[in-house]
Amino acid sequence: MNMKLFLSTAGMIIFLAACNNDANVSPDDENTGGELSVVVTGAATYSGSGDNTVVFNGSDIKSFNLTTGELIFSNLTFEQLRSRTENGTLTFYLDDKELFKSASVGYDTLFILSGEVINDLVFILRGDLNERLYLMDGFPGLDWVENFGVSEADAAKQREANTQKRKAEWDLFIEYLEDAGKVIEQPSPGNPGNSIPSDSLVIR
């Protein structure tokens, strides 16, 4: 009789332990949030420890505006971000998965004089717009590229192709920010309006 009681009790303990393990595993299996980190390579002015340095994390981002492409940071100033990233390459990671790479460019007189048109992902540091920061699919706006000798139609086609190429990664990036409550879809207060390039990144 004692042996039956012992076996019954042992069986119940094993069953409860298995249920508990399932409860612990399931949330992790379903969790797609991860941790966002952004690493810089080749930034000429960065005074930190050199290449492959994490310059900001998802926790530093206050909001991302789907309408304008504007990123607002809560823990880092414009000058800190400029000194850490300008003229470098940013690589965005979600945990260990690389999402995409972005050039990091300061918009100023030298940039304008260079006549450079970027038809790929770019992190723009706009000191001319009250120190605003944007993650965009190209720069300057399509309505300006012909001033630099580039066909508007060709630029638009290339930008759209590059955006679609990264669609799966963009979905992960936006899902991460949405889960953290950091995505907004309307222009932010004080939006400088027409001063923002007309092709500001719109993912959806």
PDB file of C-alpha atoms in Angstrom, residues 44-162:
ATOM      1  CA  ALA A  44      35.973  59.030 -38.642  1.00  0.00           C
ATOM      2  CA  THR A  45      35.088  61.200 -35.654  1.00  0.00           C
ATOM      3  CA  TYR A  46      34.147  58.522 -33.124  1.00  0.00           C
ATOM      4  CA  SER A  47      36.345  58.840 -30.028  1.00  0.00           C
ATOM      5  CA  GLY A  48      35.362  55.541 -28.433  1.00  0.00           C
ATOM      6  CA  SER A  49      37.077  52.183 -28.679  1.00  0.00           C
ATOM      7  CA  GLY A  50      36.970  51.941 -32.475  1.00  0.00           C
ATOM      8  CA  ASP A  51      35.065  49.867 -34.994  1.00  0.00           C
ATOM      9  CA  ASN A  52      32.353  47.399 -34.061  1.00  0.00           C
ATOM     10  CA  THR A  53      31.297  49.488 -31.087  1.00  0.00           C
ATOM     11  CA  VAL A  54      27.636  49.486 -30.054  1.00  0.00           C
ATOM     12  CA  VAL A  55      26.529  53.106 -30.399  1.00  0.00           C
ATOM     13  CA  PHE A  56      22.915  52.703 -29.328  1.00  0.00           C
ATOM     14  CA  ASN A  57      20.398  50.063 -28.301  1.00  0.00           C
ATOM     15  CA  GLY A  58      16.676  49.686 -28.660  1.00  0.00           C
ATOM     16  CA  SER A  59      16.275  51.049 -25.140  1.00  0.00           C
ATOM     17  CA  ASP A  60      17.799  54.361 -26.301  1.00  0.00           C
ATOM     18  CA  ILE A  61      15.070  54.864 -28.918  1.00  0.00           C
ATOM     19  CA  LYS A  62      12.062  56.814 -27.711  1.00  0.00           C
ATOM     20  CA  SER A  63      10.065  56.601 -30.945  1.00  0.00           C
ATOM     21  CA  PHE A  64      10.195  55.853 -34.664  1.00  0.00           C
ATOM     22  CA  ASN A  65       7.819  57.699 -36.972  1.00  0.00           C
ATOM     23  CA  LEU A  66       6.654  55.555 -39.894  1.00  0.00           C
ATOM     24  CA  THR A  67       5.365  58.607 -41.744  1.00  0.00           C
ATOM     25  CA  THR A  68       8.553  60.683 -41.684  1.00  0.00           C
ATOM     26  CA  GLY A  69      11.268  58.163 -40.803  1.00  0.00           C
ATOM     27  CA  GLU A  70      12.238  60.268 -37.777  1.00  0.00           C
ATOM     28  CA  LEU A  71      13.982  58.576 -34.854  1.00  0.00           C
ATOM     29  CA  ILE A  72      13.793  60.252 -31.456  1.00  0.00           C
ATOM     30  CA  PHE A  73      16.179  59.167 -28.703  1.00  0.00           C
ATOM     31  CA  SER A  74      15.612  59.413 -24.977  1.00  0.00           C
ATOM     32  CA  ASN A  75      19.117  58.814 -23.619  1.00  0.00           C
ATOM     33  CA  LEU A  76      21.420  60.227 -26.293  1.00  0.00           C
ATOM     34  CA  THR A  77      21.819  63.761 -27.616  1.00  0.00           C
ATOM     35  CA  PHE A  78      22.175  64.732 -31.262  1.00  0.00           C
ATOM     36  CA  GLU A  79      25.836  65.638 -30.720  1.00  0.00           C
ATOM     37  CA  GLN A  80      26.574  62.301 -29.062  1.00  0.00           C
ATOM     38  CA  LEU A  81      25.043  60.432 -31.978  1.00  0.00           C
ATOM     39  CA  ARG A  82      26.814  62.589 -34.539  1.00  0.00           C
ATOM     40  CA  SER A  83      30.219  62.111 -32.908  1.00  0.00           C
ATOM     41  CA  ARG A  84      29.665  58.358 -32.674  1.00  0.00           C
ATOM     42  CA  THR A  85      28.250  57.654 -36.128  1.00  0.00           C
ATOM     43  CA  GLU A  86      28.902  60.372 -38.724  1.00  0.00           C
ATOM     44  CA  ASN A  87      30.477  59.106 -41.959  1.00  0.00           C
ATOM     45  CA  GLY A  88      30.392  55.544 -40.674  1.00  0.00           C
ATOM     46  CA  THR A  89      28.368  52.435 -41.454  1.00  0.00           C
ATOM     47  CA  LEU A  90      25.693  51.333 -38.999  1.00  0.00           C
ATOM     48  CA  THR A  91      24.746  47.675 -38.737  1.00  0.00           C
ATOM     49  CA  PHE A  92      21.413  46.948 -37.055  1.00  0.00           C
ATOM     50  CA  TYR A  93      21.114  43.670 -35.145  1.00  0.00           C
ATOM     51  CA  LEU A  94      18.180  41.976 -33.460  1.00  0.00           C
ATOM     52  CA  ASP A  95      19.946  39.692 -31.003  1.00  0.00           C
ATOM     53  CA  ASP A  96      22.559  38.005 -33.219  1.00  0.00           C
ATOM     54  CA  LYS A  97      20.616  38.447 -36.459  1.00  0.00           C
ATOM     55  CA  GLU A  98      21.845  41.195 -38.769  1.00  0.00           C
ATOM     56  CA  LEU A  99      18.880  43.191 -40.056  1.00  0.00           C
ATOM     57  CA  PHE A 100      20.474  45.748 -42.361  1.00  0.00           C
ATOM     58  CA  LYS A 101      23.297  48.222 -42.850  1.00  0.00           C
ATOM     59  CA  SER A 102      22.967  51.973 -43.186  1.00  0.00           C
ATOM     60  CA  ALA A 103      25.305  54.785 -44.103  1.00  0.00           C
ATOM     61  CA  SER A 104      25.399  57.515 -41.456  1.00  0.00           C
ATOM     62  CA  VAL A 105      25.596  60.992 -42.944  1.00  0.00           C
ATOM     63  CA  GLY A 106      25.541  64.497 -41.506  1.00  0.00           C
ATOM     64  CA  TYR A 107      23.520  66.911 -43.629  1.00  0.00           C
ATOM     65  CA  ASP A 108      25.411  70.192 -43.881  1.00  0.00           C
ATOM     66  CA  THR A 109      26.979  72.570 -46.385  1.00  0.00           C
ATOM     67  CA  LEU A 110      29.747  70.114 -47.297  1.00  0.00           C
ATOM     68  CA  PHE A 111      27.176  67.447 -48.092  1.00  0.00           C
ATOM     69  CA  ILE A 112      25.247  69.851 -50.310  1.00  0.00           C
ATOM     70  CA  LEU A 113      28.418  70.923 -52.153  1.00  0.00           C
ATOM     71  CA  SER A 114      29.422  67.307 -52.746  1.00  0.00           C
ATOM     72  CA  GLY A 115      26.281  66.778 -54.827  1.00  0.00           C
ATOM     73  CA  GLU A 116      25.973  63.299 -53.357  1.00  0.00           C
ATOM     74  CA  VAL A 117      22.754  61.338 -53.847  1.00  0.00           C
ATOM     75  CA  ILE A 118      22.194  58.233 -51.720  1.00  0.00           C
ATOM     76  CA  ASN A 119      19.734  55.711 -53.099  1.00  0.00           C
ATOM     77  CA  ASP A 120      20.001  53.255 -50.239  1.00  0.00           C
ATOM     78  CA  LEU A 121      19.284  53.111 -46.522  1.00  0.00           C
ATOM     79  CA  VAL A 122      20.756  56.116 -44.732  1.00  0.00           C
ATOM     80  CA  PHE A 123      20.817  57.462 -41.178  1.00  0.00           C
ATOM     81  CA  ILE A 124      20.628  61.222 -41.636  1.00  0.00           C
ATOM     82  CA  LEU A 125      21.776  63.647 -38.942  1.00  0.00           C
ATOM     83  CA  ARG A 126      20.035  66.895 -39.888  1.00  0.00           C
ATOM     84  CA  GLY A 127      21.542  69.778 -37.981  1.00  0.00           C
ATOM     85  CA  ASP A 128      19.623  72.117 -40.289  1.00  0.00           C
ATOM     86  CA  LEU A 129      16.279  70.831 -38.956  1.00  0.00           C
ATOM     87  CA  ASN A 130      16.725  71.526 -35.250  1.00  0.00           C
ATOM     88  CA  GLU A 131      18.983  68.481 -34.832  1.00  0.00           C
ATOM     89  CA  ARG A 132      16.613  65.800 -36.077  1.00  0.00           C
ATOM     90  CA  LEU A 133      17.562  62.246 -36.999  1.00  0.00           C
ATOM     91  CA  TYR A 134      16.038  60.090 -39.736  1.00  0.00           C
ATOM     92  CA  LEU A 135      16.320  56.532 -41.002  1.00  0.00           C
ATOM     93  CA  MET A 136      15.350  56.787 -44.665  1.00  0.00           C
ATOM     94  CA  ASP A 137      15.458  54.868 -47.931  1.00  0.00           C
ATOM     95  CA  GLY A 138      17.442  57.572 -49.700  1.00  0.00           C
ATOM     96  CA  PHE A 139      18.618  61.173 -49.502  1.00  0.00           C
ATOM     97  CA  PRO A 140      17.953  63.886 -50.548  1.00  0.00           C
ATOM     98  CA  GLY A 141      14.262  63.753 -51.453  1.00  0.00           C
ATOM     99  CA  LEU A 142      13.283  62.636 -54.946  1.00  0.00           C
ATOM    100  CA  ASP A 143      12.189  66.157 -55.780  1.00  0.00           C
ATOM    101  CA  TRP A 144      15.818  67.276 -55.295  1.00  0.00           C
ATOM    102  CA  VAL A 145      17.904  64.575 -56.968  1.00  0.00           C
ATOM    103  CA  GLU A 146      17.752  66.099 -60.457  1.00  0.00           C
ATOM    104  CA  ASN A 147      19.572  69.139 -59.024  1.00  0.00           C
ATOM    105  CA  PHE A 148      22.488  66.739 -58.509  1.00  0.00           C
ATOM    106  CA  GLY A 149      22.309  65.294 -62.016  1.00  0.00           C
ATOM    107  CA  VAL A 150      20.408  62.128 -61.084  1.00  0.00           C
ATOM    108  CA  SER A 151      17.207  60.963 -62.772  1.00  0.00           C
ATOM    109  CA  GLU A 152      14.237  61.106 -60.393  1.00  0.00           C
ATOM    110  CA  ALA A 153      12.671  58.029 -62.014  1.00  0.00           C
ATOM    111  CA  ASP A 154      15.885  56.009 -61.718  1.00  0.00           C
ATOM    112  CA  ALA A 155      16.394  57.040 -58.093  1.00  0.00           C
ATOM    113  CA  ALA A 156      12.796  56.159 -57.191  1.00  0.00           C
ATOM    114  CA  LYS A 157      13.100  52.736 -58.839  1.00  0.00           C
ATOM    115  CA  GLN A 158      16.344  51.930 -57.038  1.00  0.00           C
ATOM    116  CA  ARG A 159      15.048  53.081 -53.661  1.00  0.00           C
ATOM    117  CA  GLU A 160      11.879  51.022 -53.979  1.00  0.00           C
ATOM    118  CA  ALA A 161      13.871  47.931 -54.992  1.00  0.00           C
ATOM    119  CA  ASN A 162      16.202  48.294 -52.012  1.00  0.00           C
TER     120      ASN A 162
END
